[in-house]
XYZ file of C-alpha atoms in Angstrom:
440
model
C 44.006 161.513 -44.303
C 40.548 160.826 -45.604
C 37.522 159.604 -43.584
C 34.287 158.453 -45.225
C 31.146 156.820 -43.897
C 28.759 154.352 -45.490
C 25.383 154.022 -43.768
C 24.293 150.388 -43.945
C 20.891 151.241 -42.469
C 19.458 153.601 -39.838
C 21.304 151.801 -37.027
C 24.536 150.578 -38.604
C 27.386 152.256 -40.461
C 30.965 151.598 -41.565
C 33.625 154.299 -41.282
C 36.641 154.030 -43.585
C 39.884 155.804 -42.597
C 42.630 156.238 -45.251
C 46.040 157.166 -43.833
C 48.779 158.357 -46.196
C 52.537 158.468 -45.608
C 52.543 162.219 -45.067
C 50.092 161.808 -42.154
C 52.597 159.931 -39.998
C 56.097 160.123 -41.524
C 57.313 163.306 -39.759
C 56.198 162.016 -36.355
C 57.784 158.601 -36.873
C 61.025 160.209 -38.105
C 61.220 162.476 -35.034
C 60.693 159.581 -32.620
C 63.362 157.496 -34.362
C 65.812 160.439 -34.190
C 65.160 160.653 -30.443
C 65.742 156.906 -30.162
C 69.041 157.325 -32.000
C 70.228 159.934 -29.477
C 69.589 157.644 -26.498
C 70.094 154.159 -27.996
C 72.693 151.903 -26.365
C 73.871 149.385 -28.977
C 77.147 147.488 -28.478
C 79.921 148.672 -30.803
C 78.551 152.215 -31.214
C 78.942 155.363 -29.174
C 75.756 156.760 -27.678
C 74.109 159.042 -30.254
C 76.165 157.678 -33.136
C 74.185 154.553 -34.009
C 73.481 154.442 -37.799
C 69.937 155.544 -38.580
C 69.426 152.460 -40.753
C 70.085 150.228 -37.757
C 67.685 152.247 -35.574
C 64.971 151.953 -38.206
C 65.569 148.243 -38.606
C 65.309 147.647 -34.855
C 62.569 150.087 -33.894
C 60.959 151.343 -37.098
C 58.063 148.846 -37.401
C 57.026 149.152 -33.735
C 57.112 152.978 -33.827
C 55.155 153.026 -37.097
C 52.418 150.733 -35.744
C 52.168 152.724 -32.519
C 51.953 156.105 -34.229
C 49.467 154.974 -36.870
C 47.213 153.548 -34.143
C 47.424 156.790 -32.138
C 46.651 158.813 -35.261
C 43.780 156.476 -36.102
C 42.116 156.666 -32.685
C 42.513 160.447 -32.509
C 41.089 160.983 -35.994
C 38.173 158.617 -35.386
C 37.284 160.314 -32.093
C 37.332 163.782 -33.686
C 35.254 162.545 -36.616
C 32.506 161.186 -34.343
C 32.372 164.513 -32.466
C 32.417 166.695 -35.585
C 29.765 164.593 -37.318
C 27.707 164.544 -34.099
C 27.250 160.796 -34.359
C 25.446 159.272 -31.381
C 27.026 155.824 -31.232
C 26.294 152.865 -28.963
C 29.222 150.981 -27.483
C 32.538 151.689 -29.232
C 33.591 151.500 -32.890
C 34.604 147.935 -33.784
C 37.610 147.524 -36.102
C 36.942 145.166 -39.002
C 39.407 142.295 -39.215
C 42.336 142.836 -41.645
C 44.418 139.698 -41.884
C 46.287 140.957 -44.950
C 47.390 144.331 -43.507
C 50.868 145.130 -44.899
C 52.846 147.360 -42.503
C 55.602 147.674 -45.128
C 53.241 149.691 -47.317
C 53.192 153.494 -47.224
C 49.404 153.972 -47.085
C 46.883 152.172 -44.917
C 43.123 151.747 -44.888
C 41.105 150.827 -41.809
C 37.383 150.170 -41.430
C 35.231 150.389 -38.300
C 31.694 149.206 -37.671
C 29.428 151.651 -35.820
C 26.213 150.996 -33.930
C 24.063 154.138 -34.146
C 21.568 155.270 -31.515
C 17.987 155.156 -32.802
C 15.763 158.177 -33.379
C 12.628 158.144 -31.220
C 10.210 160.314 -29.243
C 9.348 159.946 -25.556
C 5.716 160.478 -24.571
C 5.404 161.029 -20.831
C 1.613 161.337 -20.836
C 0.522 157.696 -21.009
C -3.071 156.829 -21.883
C -3.525 154.938 -18.635
C -2.764 156.838 -15.439
C 0.100 155.541 -13.290
C -0.677 155.315 -9.577
C 1.443 157.224 -7.086
C 0.852 155.566 -3.732
C 0.671 157.879 -0.732
C 1.422 155.577 2.197
C -0.440 156.589 5.345
C 0.093 155.537 8.946
C -3.284 154.211 10.117
C -4.516 153.959 13.714
C -3.366 150.331 14.046
C 0.185 151.179 13.005
C 0.328 154.200 15.310
C -1.033 152.206 18.277
C 1.383 149.340 17.569
C 4.253 151.835 17.476
C 3.168 153.345 20.792
C 3.008 149.883 22.361
C 6.464 149.098 20.984
C 7.807 152.320 22.542
C 6.166 151.494 25.876
C 7.754 148.032 25.840
C 11.132 149.425 24.821
C 11.169 151.896 27.715
C 9.249 149.685 30.164
C 10.521 147.608 33.055
C 11.527 143.954 32.725
C 9.519 141.794 35.119
C 10.500 138.171 35.819
C 7.785 135.513 35.296
C 7.328 131.994 36.641
C 5.930 130.605 33.406
C 5.574 131.523 29.739
C 2.580 133.574 28.548
C 1.774 134.885 25.065
C 3.548 138.170 25.832
C 6.712 136.650 27.368
C 10.295 137.302 26.318
C 11.882 133.843 26.546
C 15.646 133.458 26.885
C 17.192 130.049 26.264
C 19.469 127.915 24.110
C 18.730 126.142 20.817
C 20.707 122.885 20.467
C 21.133 120.069 17.952
C 24.193 117.800 18.180
C 24.127 116.576 14.581
C 24.231 120.098 13.081
C 26.392 121.423 15.963
C 23.775 124.016 16.848
C 24.292 125.608 20.273
C 23.042 129.183 20.379
C 21.708 131.261 23.262
C 19.061 133.773 22.259
C 15.823 135.509 23.231
C 12.587 134.920 21.343
C 8.981 136.052 21.528
C 6.078 133.846 20.516
C 4.911 136.191 17.749
C 8.004 135.088 15.759
C 6.770 131.481 15.651
C 4.616 130.242 12.786
C 1.122 128.801 13.219
C -0.615 127.894 16.484
C 1.100 124.613 17.456
C 4.598 126.007 18.014
C 3.558 128.849 20.373
C 1.307 126.426 22.338
C 4.347 124.277 23.174
C 5.757 127.205 25.157
C 2.637 128.371 27.015
C 2.920 127.411 30.711
C 6.557 126.253 30.410
C 8.977 127.137 33.230
C 12.711 127.842 33.582
C 14.638 124.611 32.987
C 11.991 123.096 30.704
C 13.070 121.809 27.291
C 10.805 122.434 24.297
C 11.368 120.245 21.213
C 10.614 121.907 17.872
C 10.887 121.115 14.164
C 12.796 123.690 12.161
C 10.591 123.287 9.065
C 7.869 125.939 9.351
C 9.157 127.080 12.751
C 9.290 130.822 12.065
C 7.052 133.196 10.124
C 10.197 134.254 8.261
C 12.514 131.349 7.339
C 15.484 133.735 7.488
C 14.982 133.830 11.282
C 16.593 130.372 11.373
C 19.866 132.141 10.590
C 19.331 134.617 13.442
C 18.104 132.305 16.195
C 19.997 129.091 15.338
C 23.123 130.793 13.957
C 23.209 128.679 10.793
C 24.377 129.837 7.367
C 21.992 130.933 4.623
C 22.656 127.709 2.696
C 22.101 125.528 5.779
C 18.901 127.395 6.670
C 17.403 126.756 3.233
C 15.177 123.675 3.485
C 16.455 122.807 6.994
C 14.241 120.040 8.417
C 15.536 118.792 11.784
C 14.470 118.754 15.424
C 16.007 121.250 17.847
C 15.709 121.556 21.606
C 15.135 124.905 23.286
C 16.162 124.946 26.964
C 14.489 127.833 28.811
C 16.833 129.802 31.099
C 14.818 132.977 31.731
C 11.226 134.188 31.350
C 10.383 137.898 31.430
C 7.553 140.248 30.641
C 7.707 143.930 29.927
C 5.755 146.289 32.148
C 4.653 149.034 29.775
C 6.119 152.474 30.385
C 3.633 155.210 31.312
C 2.739 157.646 28.552
C 3.847 160.661 30.573
C 5.905 163.789 30.041
C 9.106 162.047 31.141
C 8.743 159.526 28.310
C 7.764 162.214 25.755
C 10.872 164.249 26.632
C 13.109 161.154 26.295
C 11.714 160.478 22.833
C 11.562 163.938 21.269
C 13.279 166.475 23.541
C 11.927 168.648 26.292
C 8.416 170.018 25.733
C 8.126 169.114 22.027
C 5.327 166.598 22.695
C 3.040 167.147 25.702
C 0.102 164.745 25.258
C -0.879 161.365 23.850
C -2.720 163.028 20.962
C 0.423 165.004 20.098
C 2.453 161.797 20.388
C 0.156 160.078 17.886
C 0.367 163.067 15.521
C 4.171 163.084 15.768
C 4.451 159.334 15.095
C 2.090 159.701 12.121
C 4.093 162.617 10.703
C 7.486 160.941 11.153
C 6.277 157.586 9.777
C 4.710 159.117 6.677
C 7.900 161.079 5.953
C 9.761 157.761 5.881
C 7.049 156.172 3.729
C 7.291 158.961 1.130
C 10.560 157.542 -0.175
C 9.001 154.096 -0.676
C 5.990 155.527 -2.493
C 8.256 157.634 -4.688
C 10.504 154.673 -5.498
C 7.461 152.630 -6.539
C 6.342 155.486 -8.801
C 9.829 155.782 -10.312
C 9.875 152.029 -11.022
C 6.366 152.069 -12.526
C 7.046 155.075 -14.790
C 10.316 153.461 -15.904
C 8.515 150.214 -16.802
C 5.826 152.162 -18.642
C 8.343 154.180 -20.662
C 10.361 151.099 -21.656
C 7.177 149.234 -22.589
C 5.606 152.025 -24.645
C 8.573 153.833 -26.219
C 9.164 151.819 -29.376
C 12.471 151.800 -31.247
C 14.924 149.289 -32.672
C 18.487 148.719 -31.501
C 21.514 147.539 -33.541
C 21.278 144.171 -31.799
C 23.851 142.287 -33.894
C 26.433 145.052 -33.478
C 25.870 145.302 -29.711
C 26.218 141.552 -29.270
C 29.468 141.613 -31.258
C 30.687 144.570 -29.169
C 29.818 142.756 -25.920
C 31.997 139.822 -26.977
C 35.159 141.935 -26.682
C 34.278 144.873 -24.388
C 34.522 143.081 -21.025
C 37.521 141.898 -19.039
C 37.071 138.435 -20.509
C 35.976 137.688 -24.061
C 32.555 136.064 -24.497
C 31.411 133.476 -26.946
C 28.734 134.444 -29.452
C 26.141 132.555 -27.376
C 27.214 134.234 -24.115
C 27.049 137.679 -25.730
C 23.554 136.982 -27.039
C 22.422 135.900 -23.571
C 24.012 138.966 -21.949
C 22.378 141.255 -24.507
C 18.939 139.790 -23.815
C 19.441 140.339 -20.075
C 20.595 143.936 -20.466
C 18.407 145.099 -23.385
C 15.735 146.633 -21.140
C 18.288 148.661 -19.154
C 19.909 149.829 -22.422
C 16.549 151.026 -23.658
C 15.875 152.939 -20.461
C 19.339 154.526 -20.524
C 18.579 155.892 -23.999
C 15.129 157.107 -22.905
C 16.561 158.663 -19.747
C 19.339 160.368 -21.715
C 16.800 161.873 -24.115
C 14.649 163.157 -21.226
C 17.704 164.661 -19.492
C 18.704 166.459 -22.692
C 15.234 167.639 -23.709
C 14.329 168.907 -20.219
C 17.818 170.250 -19.359
C 18.145 168.190 -16.169
C 21.914 168.478 -15.751
C 23.254 168.356 -12.172
C 25.113 171.550 -11.250
C 27.919 171.605 -8.662
C 26.091 173.982 -6.319
C 23.066 171.658 -6.371
C 25.310 168.716 -5.552
C 26.917 170.642 -2.695
C 23.525 171.622 -1.226
C 22.273 168.049 -1.630
C 25.314 166.625 0.170
C 24.942 169.166 3.017
C 21.267 168.232 3.483
C 22.228 164.542 3.547
C 24.977 165.187 6.119
C 22.613 167.261 8.277
C 20.063 164.437 8.264
C 22.685 161.856 9.229
C 24.012 164.064 12.058
C 20.470 164.524 13.395
C 20.168 160.745 13.768
C 23.052 160.917 16.247
C 21.604 163.825 18.211
C 23.546 166.645 16.512
C 20.583 168.840 15.693
C 22.205 172.201 14.877
C 25.567 171.816 13.100
C 27.109 175.056 11.831
C 27.215 175.893 8.116
C 31.038 175.761 8.240
C 30.959 172.280 9.763
C 28.565 171.075 7.052
C 30.609 172.700 4.281
C 33.864 171.140 5.535
C 32.352 167.644 5.610
C 30.724 168.203 2.199
C 34.071 169.318 0.732
C 35.713 166.082 1.906
C 32.897 163.980 0.440
C 32.930 165.847 -2.880
C 36.664 165.198 -3.115
C 35.857 161.515 -3.606
C 34.880 160.833 -7.228
C 32.956 157.661 -6.337
C 30.830 159.643 -3.865
C 30.282 162.405 -6.421
C 29.106 159.832 -8.974
C 26.781 158.146 -6.457
C 25.213 161.396 -5.253
C 24.915 162.760 -8.794
C 22.924 159.665 -9.753
C 20.688 160.072 -6.683
C 20.104 163.744 -7.468
C 19.348 162.963 -11.119
C 16.832 160.317 -10.023
C 15.158 162.973 -7.894
C 15.040 165.393 -10.843
C 13.510 162.696 -13.066
C 10.975 161.844 -10.349
C 9.954 165.518 -10.119
C 9.630 165.597 -13.907
C 7.385 162.529 -13.870
C 5.219 163.972 -11.105
C 4.748 167.132 -13.173
C 4.500 165.808 -16.733
C 3.339 162.170 -16.575
C -0.256 160.981 -16.248
C -0.254 160.357 -12.487
C -3.081 159.645 -10.067
C -2.589 159.557 -6.290
C -3.992 156.823 -4.079
C -3.834 156.594 -0.285
C -2.825 153.174 1.055
C -1.830 151.869 4.482
C 1.695 150.612 4.926
C 0.510 147.051 5.642
C -1.591 147.002 2.465
C 1.278 148.490 0.460
C 3.656 145.741 1.645
C 1.068 142.975 1.068
C 0.252 144.170 -2.440
C 3.758 144.787 -3.761
C 6.288 142.972 -1.595
C 4.590 139.874 -0.221
């Protein structure tokens, strides 16, 4: 067997594989002898079928199968030995005139080669890492929410701005009939809340669904309509009031502190505020880090310049999926996925250059920390090491879970790399401002 490569350019090559009779003949002969021993052909005893008949019936199929196996094995070894970094998979060139009655065969494969490039983490312009802080307004709002949650429900005669209003939304045409509880802060504008102020049990309030809620998705929650029906819904609905309540705020006393955090952990309002601030900012850290990860990714893709074997990749996409694509579909798919391809190459280079491989012990420790955090949410604060290890062992026995956690851990390693090596500046921002600026 002989394998040669012709480099078309820096990103494309053709590999030629020459297979001679001696490369496959012994293997084919052995398989046909085995077939002869077990073949059941009418008129012949088992094991005594003439070899010529066996070859005539099975020879071509065995030859094709063995040559293809030999071809794939040789091509795979060649790519490894030559240390070729290929994109996609080798594409066989069409051979309409291939003669399987010949003794020697030649096959050609197109290769898409990964580009050579350098990754510069230190960008000229600093990338902002947002440190999301819990300001006084957020902390006070959270305290009020806690007081309402643990407070007493007090019945009211009529609706006020702070009321919890229970009733039923109805509309015969759209078959809406849903009992629910709403508060006026959910309603959009000033007109809609005003319709409720002063209303009593038994009153019917007529509302237009268009612009009814601050968040249009609330139509799905309060009217129990589908996402498609909620989109652009413009009808009148009646809301029949069945109950009006207010919440008497719970006292900020030791009994409440112990309910929230455990006995004696928080003993004053100032400690409560500090605890809420600490817990909130821990949760915000993940959002700030994710924003940084996204921004560094965008910056690297934008500023790391290299070409891709676009024509090859589009051709490969046509046949690599479950269903074949047209040339136009493959081009469209390539354009949609080009950015992610580029980042995968950049990420792979960073992982290799900075030796960021995920080790099993790291994965085990990561899974145990995750399990411990999840158990704490359900009040199990001090699980034993054996309990954690047993649960981790079950999780790590699932390959899908291993893949998912490995990707999460690698993202964390890349984030730590960016924080250390990239040009990063830190900026404090309140949660409300963060949401308004990036997610409004």
